[in-house]
XYZ file of C-alpha atoms in Angstrom:
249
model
C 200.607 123.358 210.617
C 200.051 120.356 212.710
C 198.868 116.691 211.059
C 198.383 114.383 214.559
C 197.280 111.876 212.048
C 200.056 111.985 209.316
C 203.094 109.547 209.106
C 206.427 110.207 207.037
C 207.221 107.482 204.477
C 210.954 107.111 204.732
C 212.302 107.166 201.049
C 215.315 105.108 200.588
C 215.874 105.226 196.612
C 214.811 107.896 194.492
C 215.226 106.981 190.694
C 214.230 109.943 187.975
C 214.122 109.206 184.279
C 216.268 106.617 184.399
C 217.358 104.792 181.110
C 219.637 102.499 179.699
C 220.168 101.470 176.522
C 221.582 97.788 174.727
C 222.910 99.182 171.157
C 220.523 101.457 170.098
C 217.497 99.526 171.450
C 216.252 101.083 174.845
C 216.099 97.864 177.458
C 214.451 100.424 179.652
C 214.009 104.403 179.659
C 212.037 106.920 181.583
C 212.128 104.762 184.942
C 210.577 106.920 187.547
C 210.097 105.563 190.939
C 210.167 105.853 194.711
C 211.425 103.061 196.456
C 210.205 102.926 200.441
C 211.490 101.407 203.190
C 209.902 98.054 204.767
C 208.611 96.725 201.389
C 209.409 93.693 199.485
C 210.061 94.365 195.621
C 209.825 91.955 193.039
C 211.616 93.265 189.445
C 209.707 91.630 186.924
C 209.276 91.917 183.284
C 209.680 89.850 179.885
C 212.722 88.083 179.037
C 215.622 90.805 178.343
C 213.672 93.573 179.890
C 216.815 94.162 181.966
C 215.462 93.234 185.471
C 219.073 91.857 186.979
C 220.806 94.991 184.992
C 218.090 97.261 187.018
C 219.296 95.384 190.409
C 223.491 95.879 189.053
C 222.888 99.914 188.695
C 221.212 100.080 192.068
C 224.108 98.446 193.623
C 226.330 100.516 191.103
C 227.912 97.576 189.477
C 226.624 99.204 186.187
C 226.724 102.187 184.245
C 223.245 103.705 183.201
C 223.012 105.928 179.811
C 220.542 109.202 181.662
C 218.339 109.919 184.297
C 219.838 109.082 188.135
C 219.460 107.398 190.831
C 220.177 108.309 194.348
C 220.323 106.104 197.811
C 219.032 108.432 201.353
C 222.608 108.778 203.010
C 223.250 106.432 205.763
C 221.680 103.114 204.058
C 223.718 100.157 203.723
C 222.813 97.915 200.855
C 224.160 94.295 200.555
C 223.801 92.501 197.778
C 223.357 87.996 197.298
C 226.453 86.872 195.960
C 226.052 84.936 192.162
C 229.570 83.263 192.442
C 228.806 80.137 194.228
C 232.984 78.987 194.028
C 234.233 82.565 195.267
C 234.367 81.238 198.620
C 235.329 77.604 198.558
C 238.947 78.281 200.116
C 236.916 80.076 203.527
C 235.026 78.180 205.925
C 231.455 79.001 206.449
C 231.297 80.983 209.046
C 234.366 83.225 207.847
C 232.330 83.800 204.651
C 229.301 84.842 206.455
C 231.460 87.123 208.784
C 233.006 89.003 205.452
C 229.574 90.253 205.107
C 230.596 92.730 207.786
C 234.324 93.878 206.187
C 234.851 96.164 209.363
C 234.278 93.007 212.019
C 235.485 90.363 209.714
C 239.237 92.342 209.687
C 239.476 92.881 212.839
C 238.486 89.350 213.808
C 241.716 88.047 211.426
C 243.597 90.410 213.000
C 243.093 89.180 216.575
C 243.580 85.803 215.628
C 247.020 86.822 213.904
C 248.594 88.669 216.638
C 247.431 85.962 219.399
C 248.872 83.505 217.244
C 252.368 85.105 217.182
C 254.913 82.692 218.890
C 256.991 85.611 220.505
C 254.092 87.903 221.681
C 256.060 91.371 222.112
C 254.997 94.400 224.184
C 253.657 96.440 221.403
C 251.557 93.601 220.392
C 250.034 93.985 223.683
C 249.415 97.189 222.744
C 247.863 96.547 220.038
C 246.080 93.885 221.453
C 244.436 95.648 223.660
C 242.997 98.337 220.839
C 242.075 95.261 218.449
C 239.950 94.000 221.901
C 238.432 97.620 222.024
C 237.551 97.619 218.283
C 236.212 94.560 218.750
C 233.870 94.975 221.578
C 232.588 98.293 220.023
C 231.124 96.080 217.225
C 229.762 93.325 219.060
C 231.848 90.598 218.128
C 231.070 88.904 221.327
C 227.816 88.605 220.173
C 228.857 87.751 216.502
C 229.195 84.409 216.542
C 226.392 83.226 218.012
C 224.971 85.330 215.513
C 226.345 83.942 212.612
C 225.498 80.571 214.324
C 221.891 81.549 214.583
C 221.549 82.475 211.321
C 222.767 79.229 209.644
C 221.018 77.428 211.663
C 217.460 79.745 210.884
C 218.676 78.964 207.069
C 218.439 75.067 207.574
C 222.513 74.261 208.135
C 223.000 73.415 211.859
C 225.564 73.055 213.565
C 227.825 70.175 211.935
C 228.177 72.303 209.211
C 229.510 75.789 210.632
C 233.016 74.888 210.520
C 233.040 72.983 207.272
C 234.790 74.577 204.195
C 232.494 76.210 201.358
C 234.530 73.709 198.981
C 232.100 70.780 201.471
C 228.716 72.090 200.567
C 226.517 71.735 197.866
C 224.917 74.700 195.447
C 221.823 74.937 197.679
C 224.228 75.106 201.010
C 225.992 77.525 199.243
C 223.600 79.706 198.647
C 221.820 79.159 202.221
C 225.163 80.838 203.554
C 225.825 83.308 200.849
C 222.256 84.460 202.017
C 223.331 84.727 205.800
C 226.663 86.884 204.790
C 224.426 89.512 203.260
C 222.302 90.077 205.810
C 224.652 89.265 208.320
C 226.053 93.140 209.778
C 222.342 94.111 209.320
C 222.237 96.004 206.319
C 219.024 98.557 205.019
C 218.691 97.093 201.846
C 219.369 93.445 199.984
C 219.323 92.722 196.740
C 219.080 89.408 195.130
C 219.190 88.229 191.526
C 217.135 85.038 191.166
C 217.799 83.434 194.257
C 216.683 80.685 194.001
C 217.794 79.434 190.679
C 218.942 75.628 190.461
C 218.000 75.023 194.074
C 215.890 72.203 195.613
C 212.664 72.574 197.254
C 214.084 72.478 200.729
C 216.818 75.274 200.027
C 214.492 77.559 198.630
C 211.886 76.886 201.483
C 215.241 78.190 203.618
C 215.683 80.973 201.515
C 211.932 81.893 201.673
C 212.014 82.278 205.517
C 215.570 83.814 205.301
C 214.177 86.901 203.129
C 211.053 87.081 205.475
C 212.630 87.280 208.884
C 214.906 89.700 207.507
C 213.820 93.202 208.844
C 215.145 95.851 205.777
C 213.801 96.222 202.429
C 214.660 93.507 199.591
C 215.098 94.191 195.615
C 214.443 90.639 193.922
C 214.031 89.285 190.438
C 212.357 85.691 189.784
C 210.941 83.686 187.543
C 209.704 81.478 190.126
C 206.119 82.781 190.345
C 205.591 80.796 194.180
C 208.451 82.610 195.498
C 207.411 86.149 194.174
C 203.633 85.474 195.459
C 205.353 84.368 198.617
C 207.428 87.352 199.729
C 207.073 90.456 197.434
C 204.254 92.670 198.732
C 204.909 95.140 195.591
C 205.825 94.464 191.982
C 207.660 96.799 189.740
C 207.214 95.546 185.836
C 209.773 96.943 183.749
C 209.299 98.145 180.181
C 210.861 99.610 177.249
C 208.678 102.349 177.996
C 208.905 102.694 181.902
C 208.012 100.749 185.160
C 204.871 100.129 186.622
C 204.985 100.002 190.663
C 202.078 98.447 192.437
C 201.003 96.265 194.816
C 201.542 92.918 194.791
C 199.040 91.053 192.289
C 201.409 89.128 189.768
C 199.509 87.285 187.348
């Protein structure tokens, strides 16, 4: 039968009776939820309800106790790096071009071989295929990319080739931000963003998350951020979620 007027909601998570448990006190248990694409979702819940845990066993950083969880083949989830130091030895826009492993290797790779003070044939070669490799993933376009992406986040231009050691937490996180999306993944998840920042970093990060075009998994605390970009809420509970639409009170 034909629907003219019916739409397919693309389903990119699918969780079923999900639990886990902190000694032998549930933190959550019986999760069931369908997680669509295009929406916004705020984790929220009472201290120790396990809303950044929930984020680490989407991303698969941690182990749940039953139930499962599966991601629609093909979507590419990045996730907002907590470690504001981990980078502080790269320069800012190498640490927003690891966000795309494939491009980011082959970038190094180019840089080594053209650096090479007794350039052989076979490094031609090679060359030539790292060129190929290169143009197949748009790194021509990459940069200026990258570029337009730090400076959408608030960092412009003085500050691209500065050292992650140079910048301060909010800067940090302003780039952290742009090496997750950067590579355009499907899904992002973030674990209170905006923690410790100033008002003009997290104004950054605000516009960051809405110009990005997948779906975002967030926990807060800041209640202005979560009215500001989640357009559904899903309250966790020792006895289950609740999914709805955005009305956080």
């Amino acid at each position: 039968t034909f629907y003219p007027f019916c739409y397919i909601i693309k389903i990119m998570i699918t969780i079923s009776d999900l639990s886990l448990k902190f000694g032998d006190k549930y933190l959550f248990k019986d999760v069931n939820l369908k997680f669509t694409k295009g929406n916004c979702y705020g984790i929220i819940g009472a201290n120790g309800a396990g809303k950044s845990t929930f984020l680490k066993i989407l991303s698969g950083e941690q182990e749940h106790d039953g139930g499962e969880f599966a991601v629609t083949p093909g979507e590419r989830m990045a996730v907002l790096r907590q470690d504001h130091f981990a980078f502080d030895a790269y320069s800012v826009k190498d640490t927003v071009f690891m966000g795309y492993p494939q491009l980011y290797k082959i970038i190094k790779e180019r840089e080594a071989i053209y650096e090479k003070a007794d350039f052989s044939e076979e490094d031609g070669i090679l060359a030539s295929e790292l060129e190929g490799e290169f143009a197949d993933l748009n790194g021509w376009e990459a940069e200026n990319q990258v570029e337009q992406m730090l400076s959408g986040l608030g960092l412009d231009e003085g500050y691209h080739d500065r050292m992650m050691s140079e910048l301060d937490e909010g800067q940090k996180v302003r780039v952290l931000l742009a090496q997750a999306i950067f590579g355009t993944p499907d899904i992002l998840l973030l674990d209170e963003p905006t923690n410790h920042l100033d008002l003009e970093s997290i104004t950054a990060v605000n516009e960051g998350i809405i110009a990005f075009k997948g779906s975002v998994f967030f926990t807060s605390h800041d209640y202005e951020f979560i009215q500001t970009i989640a357009n559904r809420v899903i309250e966790l509970t020792p006895e289950g979620a609740i999914n709805k639409e955005m009305d956080y009170e």
